[in-house]
Tab-separated table of C-alpha atoms in Angstrom:
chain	number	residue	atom	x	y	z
A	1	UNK	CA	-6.254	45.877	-50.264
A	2	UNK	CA	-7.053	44.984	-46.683
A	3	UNK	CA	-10.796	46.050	-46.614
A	4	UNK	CA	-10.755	43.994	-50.169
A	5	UNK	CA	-9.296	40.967	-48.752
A	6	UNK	CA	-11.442	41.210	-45.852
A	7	UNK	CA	-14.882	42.017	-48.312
A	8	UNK	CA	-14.304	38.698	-50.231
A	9	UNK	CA	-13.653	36.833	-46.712
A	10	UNK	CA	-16.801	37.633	-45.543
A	11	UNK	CA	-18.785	36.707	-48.500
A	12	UNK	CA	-17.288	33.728	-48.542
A	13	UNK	CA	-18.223	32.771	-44.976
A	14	UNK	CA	-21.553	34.180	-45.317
A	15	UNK	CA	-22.006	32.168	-48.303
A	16	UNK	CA	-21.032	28.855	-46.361
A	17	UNK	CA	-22.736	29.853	-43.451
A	18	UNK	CA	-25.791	30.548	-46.185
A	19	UNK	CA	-25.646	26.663	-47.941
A	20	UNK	CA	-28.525	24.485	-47.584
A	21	UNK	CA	-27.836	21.141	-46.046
A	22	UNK	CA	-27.409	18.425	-49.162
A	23	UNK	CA	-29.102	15.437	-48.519
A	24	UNK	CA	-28.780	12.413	-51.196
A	25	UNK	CA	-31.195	10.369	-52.254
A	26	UNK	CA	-30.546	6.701	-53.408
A	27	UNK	CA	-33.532	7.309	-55.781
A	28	UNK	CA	-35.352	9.385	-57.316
A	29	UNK	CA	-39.003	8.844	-55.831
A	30	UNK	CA	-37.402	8.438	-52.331
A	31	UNK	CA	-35.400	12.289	-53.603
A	32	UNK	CA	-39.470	13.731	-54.175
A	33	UNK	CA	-40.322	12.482	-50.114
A	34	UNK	CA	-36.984	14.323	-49.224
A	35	UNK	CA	-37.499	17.675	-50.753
A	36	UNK	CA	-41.490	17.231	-49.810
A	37	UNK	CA	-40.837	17.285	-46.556
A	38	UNK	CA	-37.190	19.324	-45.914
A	39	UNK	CA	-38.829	22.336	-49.110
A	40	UNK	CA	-35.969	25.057	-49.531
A	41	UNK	CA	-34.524	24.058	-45.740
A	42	UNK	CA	-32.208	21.551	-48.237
A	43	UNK	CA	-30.962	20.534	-51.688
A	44	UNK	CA	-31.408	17.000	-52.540
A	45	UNK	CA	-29.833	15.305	-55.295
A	46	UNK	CA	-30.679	11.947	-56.007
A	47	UNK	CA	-28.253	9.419	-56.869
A	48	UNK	CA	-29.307	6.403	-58.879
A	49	UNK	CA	-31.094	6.557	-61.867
A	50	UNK	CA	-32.077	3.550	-65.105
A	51	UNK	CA	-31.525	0.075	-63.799
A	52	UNK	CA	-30.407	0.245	-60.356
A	53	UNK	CA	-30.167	-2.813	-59.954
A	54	UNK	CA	-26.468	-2.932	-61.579
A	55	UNK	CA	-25.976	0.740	-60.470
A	56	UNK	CA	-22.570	1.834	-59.672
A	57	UNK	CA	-21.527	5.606	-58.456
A	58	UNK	CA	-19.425	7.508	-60.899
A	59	UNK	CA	-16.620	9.620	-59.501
A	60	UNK	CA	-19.256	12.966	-59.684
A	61	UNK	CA	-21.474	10.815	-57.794
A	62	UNK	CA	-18.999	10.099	-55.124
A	63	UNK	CA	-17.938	14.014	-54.453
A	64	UNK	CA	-21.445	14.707	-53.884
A	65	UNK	CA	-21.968	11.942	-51.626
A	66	UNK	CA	-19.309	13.469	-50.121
A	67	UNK	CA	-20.568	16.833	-49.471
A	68	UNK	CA	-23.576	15.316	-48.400
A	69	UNK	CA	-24.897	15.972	-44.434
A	70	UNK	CA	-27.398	13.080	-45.074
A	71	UNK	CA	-27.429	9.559	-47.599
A	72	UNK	CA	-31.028	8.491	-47.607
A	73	UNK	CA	-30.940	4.364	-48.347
A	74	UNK	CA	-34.534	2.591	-49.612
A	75	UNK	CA	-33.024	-0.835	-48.960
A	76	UNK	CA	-31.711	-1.414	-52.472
A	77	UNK	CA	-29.317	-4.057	-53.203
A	78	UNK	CA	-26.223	-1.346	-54.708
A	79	UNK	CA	-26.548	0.092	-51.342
A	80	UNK	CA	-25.129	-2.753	-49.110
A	81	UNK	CA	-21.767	-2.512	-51.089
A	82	UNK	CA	-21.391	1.314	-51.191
A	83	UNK	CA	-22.311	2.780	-48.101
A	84	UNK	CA	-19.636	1.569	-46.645
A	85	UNK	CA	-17.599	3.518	-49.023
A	86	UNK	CA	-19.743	6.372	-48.758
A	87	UNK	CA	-19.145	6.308	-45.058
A	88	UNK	CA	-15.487	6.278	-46.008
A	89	UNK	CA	-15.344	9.525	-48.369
A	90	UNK	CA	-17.533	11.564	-45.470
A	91	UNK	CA	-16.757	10.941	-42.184
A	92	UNK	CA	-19.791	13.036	-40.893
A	93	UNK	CA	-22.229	11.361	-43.443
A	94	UNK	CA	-25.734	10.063	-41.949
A	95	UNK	CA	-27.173	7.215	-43.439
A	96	UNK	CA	-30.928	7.067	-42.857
A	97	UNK	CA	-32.978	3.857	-43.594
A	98	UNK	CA	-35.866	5.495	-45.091
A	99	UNK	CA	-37.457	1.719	-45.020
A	100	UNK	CA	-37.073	1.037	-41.715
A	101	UNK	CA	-39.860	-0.228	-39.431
A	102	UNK	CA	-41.644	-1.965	-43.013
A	103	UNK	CA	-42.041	-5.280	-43.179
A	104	UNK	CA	-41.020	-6.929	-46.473
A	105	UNK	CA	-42.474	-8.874	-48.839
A	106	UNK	CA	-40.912	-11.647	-50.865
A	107	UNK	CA	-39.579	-10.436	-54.077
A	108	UNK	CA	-42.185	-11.948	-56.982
A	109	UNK	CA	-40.285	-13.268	-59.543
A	110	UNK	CA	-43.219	-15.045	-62.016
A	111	UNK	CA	-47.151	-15.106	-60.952
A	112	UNK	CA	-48.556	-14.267	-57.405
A	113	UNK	CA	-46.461	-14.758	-53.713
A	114	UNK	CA	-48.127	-15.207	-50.681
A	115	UNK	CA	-47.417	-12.533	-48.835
A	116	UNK	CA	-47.635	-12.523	-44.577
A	117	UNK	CA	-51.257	-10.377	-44.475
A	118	UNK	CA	-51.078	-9.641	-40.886
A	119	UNK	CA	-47.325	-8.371	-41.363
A	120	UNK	CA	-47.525	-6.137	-44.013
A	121	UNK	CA	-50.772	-4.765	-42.910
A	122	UNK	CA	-49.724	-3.482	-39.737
A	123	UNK	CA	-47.953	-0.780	-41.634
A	124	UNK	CA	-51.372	0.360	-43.435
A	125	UNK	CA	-53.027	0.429	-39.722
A	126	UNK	CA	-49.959	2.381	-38.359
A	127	UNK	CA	-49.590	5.415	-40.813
A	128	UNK	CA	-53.619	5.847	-41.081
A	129	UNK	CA	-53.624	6.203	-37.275
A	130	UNK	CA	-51.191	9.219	-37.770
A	131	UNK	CA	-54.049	10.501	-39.499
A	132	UNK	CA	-55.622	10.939	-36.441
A	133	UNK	CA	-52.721	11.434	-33.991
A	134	UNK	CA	-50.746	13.539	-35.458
A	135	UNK	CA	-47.013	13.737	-36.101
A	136	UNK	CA	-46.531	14.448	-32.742
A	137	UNK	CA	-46.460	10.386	-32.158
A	138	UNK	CA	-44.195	9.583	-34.764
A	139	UNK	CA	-40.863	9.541	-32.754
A	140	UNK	CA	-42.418	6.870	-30.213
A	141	UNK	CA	-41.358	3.234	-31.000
A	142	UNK	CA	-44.012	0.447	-31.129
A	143	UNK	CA	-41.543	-2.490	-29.802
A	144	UNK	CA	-44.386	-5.553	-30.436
A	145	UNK	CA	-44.585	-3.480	-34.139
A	146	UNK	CA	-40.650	-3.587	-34.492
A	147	UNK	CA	-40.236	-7.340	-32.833
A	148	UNK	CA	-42.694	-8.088	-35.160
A	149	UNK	CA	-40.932	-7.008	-38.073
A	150	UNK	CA	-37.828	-9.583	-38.049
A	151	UNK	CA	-36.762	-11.272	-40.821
A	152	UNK	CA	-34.802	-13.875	-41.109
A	153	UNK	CA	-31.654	-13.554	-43.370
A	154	UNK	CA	-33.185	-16.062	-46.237
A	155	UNK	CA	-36.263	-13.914	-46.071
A	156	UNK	CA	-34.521	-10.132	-46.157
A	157	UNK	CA	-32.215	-11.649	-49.045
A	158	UNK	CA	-34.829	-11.650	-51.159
A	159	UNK	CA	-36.859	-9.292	-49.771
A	160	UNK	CA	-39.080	-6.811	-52.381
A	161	UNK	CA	-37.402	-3.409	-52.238
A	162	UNK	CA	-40.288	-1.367	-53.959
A	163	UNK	CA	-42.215	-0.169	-50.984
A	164	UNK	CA	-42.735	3.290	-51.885
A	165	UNK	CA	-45.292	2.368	-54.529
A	166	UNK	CA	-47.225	1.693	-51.513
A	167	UNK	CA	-48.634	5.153	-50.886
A	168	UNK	CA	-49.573	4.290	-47.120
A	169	UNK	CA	-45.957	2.724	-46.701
A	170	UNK	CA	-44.574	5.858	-48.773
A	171	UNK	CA	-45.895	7.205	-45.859
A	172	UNK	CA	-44.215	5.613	-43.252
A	173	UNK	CA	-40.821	6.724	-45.049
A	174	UNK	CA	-41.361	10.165	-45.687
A	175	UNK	CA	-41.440	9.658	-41.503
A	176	UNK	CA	-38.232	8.019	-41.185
A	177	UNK	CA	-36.543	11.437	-43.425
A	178	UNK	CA	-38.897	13.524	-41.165
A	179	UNK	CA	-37.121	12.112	-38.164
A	180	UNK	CA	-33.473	12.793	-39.748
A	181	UNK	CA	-34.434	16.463	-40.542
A	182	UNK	CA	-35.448	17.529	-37.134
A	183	UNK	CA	-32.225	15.497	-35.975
A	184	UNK	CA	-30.013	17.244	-38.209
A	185	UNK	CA	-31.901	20.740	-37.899
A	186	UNK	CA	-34.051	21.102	-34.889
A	187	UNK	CA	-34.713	24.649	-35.493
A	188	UNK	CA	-37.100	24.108	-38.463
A	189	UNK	CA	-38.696	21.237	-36.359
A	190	UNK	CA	-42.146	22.903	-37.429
A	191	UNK	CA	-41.255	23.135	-40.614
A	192	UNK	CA	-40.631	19.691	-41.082
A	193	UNK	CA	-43.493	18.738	-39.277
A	194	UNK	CA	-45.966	21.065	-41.082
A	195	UNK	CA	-44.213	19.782	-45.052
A	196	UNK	CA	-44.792	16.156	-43.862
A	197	UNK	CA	-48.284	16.682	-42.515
A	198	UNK	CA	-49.045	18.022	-45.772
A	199	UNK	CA	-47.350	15.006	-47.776
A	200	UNK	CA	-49.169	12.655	-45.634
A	201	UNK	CA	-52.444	14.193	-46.347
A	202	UNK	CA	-52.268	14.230	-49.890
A	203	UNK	CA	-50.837	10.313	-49.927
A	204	UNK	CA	-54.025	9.234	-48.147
A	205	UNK	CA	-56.421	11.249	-50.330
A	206	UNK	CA	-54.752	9.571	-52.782
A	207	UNK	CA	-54.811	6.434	-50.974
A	208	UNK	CA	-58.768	6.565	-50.616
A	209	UNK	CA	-59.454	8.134	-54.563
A	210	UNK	CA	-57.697	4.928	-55.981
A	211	UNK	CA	-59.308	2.519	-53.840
A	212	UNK	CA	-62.296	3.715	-54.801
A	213	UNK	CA	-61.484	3.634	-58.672
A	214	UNK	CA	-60.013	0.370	-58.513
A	215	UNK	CA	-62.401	-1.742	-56.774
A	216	UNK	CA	-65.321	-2.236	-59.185
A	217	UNK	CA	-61.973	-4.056	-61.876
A	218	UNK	CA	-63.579	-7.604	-62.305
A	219	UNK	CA	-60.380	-8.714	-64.233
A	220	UNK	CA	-57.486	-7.763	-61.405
A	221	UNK	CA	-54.198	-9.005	-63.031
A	222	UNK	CA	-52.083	-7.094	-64.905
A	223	UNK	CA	-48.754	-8.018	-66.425
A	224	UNK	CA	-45.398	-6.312	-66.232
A	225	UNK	CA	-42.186	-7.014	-66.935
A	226	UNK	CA	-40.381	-6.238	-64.091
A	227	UNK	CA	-42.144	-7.208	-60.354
A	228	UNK	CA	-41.527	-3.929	-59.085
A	229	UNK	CA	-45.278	-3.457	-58.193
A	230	UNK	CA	-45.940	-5.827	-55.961
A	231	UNK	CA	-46.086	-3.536	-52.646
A	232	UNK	CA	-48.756	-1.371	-55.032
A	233	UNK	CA	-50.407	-4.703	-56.145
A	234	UNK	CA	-50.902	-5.881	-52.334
A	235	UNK	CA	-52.082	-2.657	-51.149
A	236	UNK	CA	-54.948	-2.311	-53.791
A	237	UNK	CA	-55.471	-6.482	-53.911
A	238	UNK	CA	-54.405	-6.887	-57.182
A	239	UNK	CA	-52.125	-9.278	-58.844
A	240	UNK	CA	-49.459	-8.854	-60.400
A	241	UNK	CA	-47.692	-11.126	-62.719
A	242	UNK	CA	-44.198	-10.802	-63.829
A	243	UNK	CA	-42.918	-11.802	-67.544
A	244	UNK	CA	-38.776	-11.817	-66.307
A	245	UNK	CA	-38.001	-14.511	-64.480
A	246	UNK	CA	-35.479	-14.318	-61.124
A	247	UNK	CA	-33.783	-11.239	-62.384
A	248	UNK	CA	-33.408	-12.747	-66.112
A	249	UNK	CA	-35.141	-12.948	-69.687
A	250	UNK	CA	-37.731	-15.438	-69.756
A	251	UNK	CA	-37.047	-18.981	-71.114
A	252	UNK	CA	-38.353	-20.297	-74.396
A	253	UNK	CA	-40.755	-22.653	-72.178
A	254	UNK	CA	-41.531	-19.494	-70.155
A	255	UNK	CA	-42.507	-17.433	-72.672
A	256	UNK	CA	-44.757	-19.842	-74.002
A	257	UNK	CA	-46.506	-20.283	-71.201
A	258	UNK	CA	-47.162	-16.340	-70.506
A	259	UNK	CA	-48.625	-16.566	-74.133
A	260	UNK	CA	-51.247	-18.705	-72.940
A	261	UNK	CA	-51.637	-16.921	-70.025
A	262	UNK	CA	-52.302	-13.723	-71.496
A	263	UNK	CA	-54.720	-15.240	-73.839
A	264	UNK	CA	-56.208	-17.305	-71.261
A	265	UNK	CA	-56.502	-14.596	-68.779
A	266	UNK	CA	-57.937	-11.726	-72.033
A	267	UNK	CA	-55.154	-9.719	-70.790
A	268	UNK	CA	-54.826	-6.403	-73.215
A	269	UNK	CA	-51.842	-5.043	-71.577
A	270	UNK	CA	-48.132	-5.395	-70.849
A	271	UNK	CA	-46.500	-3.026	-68.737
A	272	UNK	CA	-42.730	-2.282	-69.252
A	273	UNK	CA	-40.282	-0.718	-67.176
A	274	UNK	CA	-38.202	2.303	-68.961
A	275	UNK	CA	-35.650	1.676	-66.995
A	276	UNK	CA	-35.358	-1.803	-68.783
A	277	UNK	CA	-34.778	-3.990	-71.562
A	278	UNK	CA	-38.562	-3.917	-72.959
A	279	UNK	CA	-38.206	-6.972	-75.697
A	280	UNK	CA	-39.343	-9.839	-74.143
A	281	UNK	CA	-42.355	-7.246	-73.430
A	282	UNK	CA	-42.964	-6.352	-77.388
A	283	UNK	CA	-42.108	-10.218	-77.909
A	284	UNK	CA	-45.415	-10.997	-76.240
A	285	UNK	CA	-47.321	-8.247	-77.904
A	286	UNK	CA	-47.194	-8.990	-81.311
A	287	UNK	CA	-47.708	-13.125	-79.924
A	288	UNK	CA	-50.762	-11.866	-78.123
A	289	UNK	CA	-52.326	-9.071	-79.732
A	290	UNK	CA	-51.930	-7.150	-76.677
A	291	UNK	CA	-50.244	-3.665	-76.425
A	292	UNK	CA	-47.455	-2.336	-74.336
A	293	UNK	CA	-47.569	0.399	-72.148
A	294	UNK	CA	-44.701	2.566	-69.440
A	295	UNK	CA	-45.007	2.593	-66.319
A	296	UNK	CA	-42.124	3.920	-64.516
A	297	UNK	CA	-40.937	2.570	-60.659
A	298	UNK	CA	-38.639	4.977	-60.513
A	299	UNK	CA	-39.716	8.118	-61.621
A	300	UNK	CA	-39.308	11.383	-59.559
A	301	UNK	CA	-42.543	12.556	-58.434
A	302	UNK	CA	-44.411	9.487	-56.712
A	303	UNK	CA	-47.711	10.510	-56.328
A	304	UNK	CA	-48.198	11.426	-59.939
A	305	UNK	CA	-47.024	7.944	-61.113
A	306	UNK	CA	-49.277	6.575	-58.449
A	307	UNK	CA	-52.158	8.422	-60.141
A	308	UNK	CA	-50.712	7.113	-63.462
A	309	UNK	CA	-50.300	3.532	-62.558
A	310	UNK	CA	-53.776	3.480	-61.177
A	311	UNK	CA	-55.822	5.491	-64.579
A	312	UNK	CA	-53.711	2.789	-66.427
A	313	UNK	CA	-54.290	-0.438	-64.793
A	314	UNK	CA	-58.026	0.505	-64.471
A	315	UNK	CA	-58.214	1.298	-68.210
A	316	UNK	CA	-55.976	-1.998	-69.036
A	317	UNK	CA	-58.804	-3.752	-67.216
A	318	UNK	CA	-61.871	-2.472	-68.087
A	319	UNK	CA	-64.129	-3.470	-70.605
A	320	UNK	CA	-63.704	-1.616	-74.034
């Protein structure tokens, strides 16, 4: 019985001893930069999936949270109200700002925002001169870079959360949950190091291929419903123009005017979000003639719904 008792003991510890690391995501694209960069070193779950904008943690949600070593925020509204509590449930819990040190844009809610080019540009600069440097830089802080970031609170209230359909600013997070790896695990430093070389690499081919498909489009709006792809937009100087209106259905006014718009403008496309209500979208369709298509902000693996969103704008905008 003793050599039984004691068997079962030490499976048990070997099996803790054994468990990966959990680290949560907030969502799911910010989940794919986790487990790019930490591999089988950790299991990542992410947490919020559909709209997350009125996302709320159910009670499985919470116990994993609170198993968690590491909470990996994207500076999402939800997030402001329930770390706090997450904090709470796990005492040991890190919470790593996997958008920290980007600067923000204004959150589009109709048409085109000026955005602050010099601001958001020095992000581009930054993670194409780890091309060159290496990771070995990364941990070194640029203080006129982070002085320069500042935003007042008007400006971070309604600041444009979407930054990792930036690849070069997807980039610049992947990082940030570098950084918290080798903090929580220095021994796989390398290993870290080595996974987010490798991510970083294949963002910037990226980066360069869709550059170089986009910029013969003549026409370079394209509608959507939701402005979630304004970062993307920027980055690729496009423009994006939204059909909801601060957060909301479009008025009856509104929607006129995005009827002329779209005919004005020969636009053949509307893109929906699948994580959203998509009838004011197919509203406009069958008003316009034009056709609606997915394309998904949220989805898992980022750099394939890069690759989509960029074959399907280019397609939306080329002549037929």
């Amino acid at each position: 019985m003793f050599k039984k008792i004691f068997f079962v003991t030490a499976l048990l510890l070997a099996s803790l001893l054994s468990a990966k690391p959990v680290v949560i995501a907030s969502i799911a694209p910010v989940g794919y930069l986790a487990k790019a960069v930490g591999g089988d070193k950790i299991e990542v779950q992410s947490l919020a999936k559909g709209d997350v904008h009125s996302f709320e943690p159910k009670p499985n949600d919470m116990k994993a949270v609170a198993k968690a070593r590491i909470f990996i925020a994207a500076g999402l509204e939800f997030e402001e109200a329930w770390i706090p509590r997450f904090k709470a449930s796990a005492k040991n819990l890190v919470v790593v700002q996997s958008d920290a040190k980007i600067a923000k844009l204004k959150e589009e809610h109709s048409g085109h925002e000026e955005h602050d080019e010099e601001h958001s540009g020095h992000d581009d600069h930054k993670a194409k001169d780890d091309k060159h440097a290496g990771h070995a830089e990364h941990a070194k802080h640029d203080e006129k870079h982070e002085a320069h970031e500042e935003h007042d609170e008007e400006h971070e209230a309604h600041a444009d959360p979407h930054v990792w359909l930036n690849p070069v600013l997807a980039i610049t997070m992947a990082r940030n949950i570098s950084d918290a790896l080798i903090d929580m695990d220095k021994a796989n430093k390398d290993f870290y190091l080595k996974n987010f070389q490798k991510l970083m690499n294949d963002l910037l081919a990226f980066d360069e291929s869709a550059k170089n498909e986009l910029a013969g489009l003549k026409n370079r709006k394209f509608v959507v419903y939701h402005p979630a792809w304004g970062y993307f937009a920027k980055h690729y100087d496009l423009e994006q123009i939204s059909i909801e209106r601060n957060g909301k259905e479009p008025k009856i006014d509104e929607m006129a005017s995005t009827v002329k718009m779209i005919k004005d403008e020969n636009i053949k496309v509307i893109f929906a979000d699948p994580n959203r209500s998509q009838k004011s979208a197919q509203v406009l369709a069958s008003q316009t003639g034009a056709k609606v298509e997915l394309l998904d902000p949220l989805g898992y693996n980022l750099l394939e719904n890069l690759k989509i969103a960029v074959r399907a704008i280019k397609d939306a905008n080329s002549p037929k």
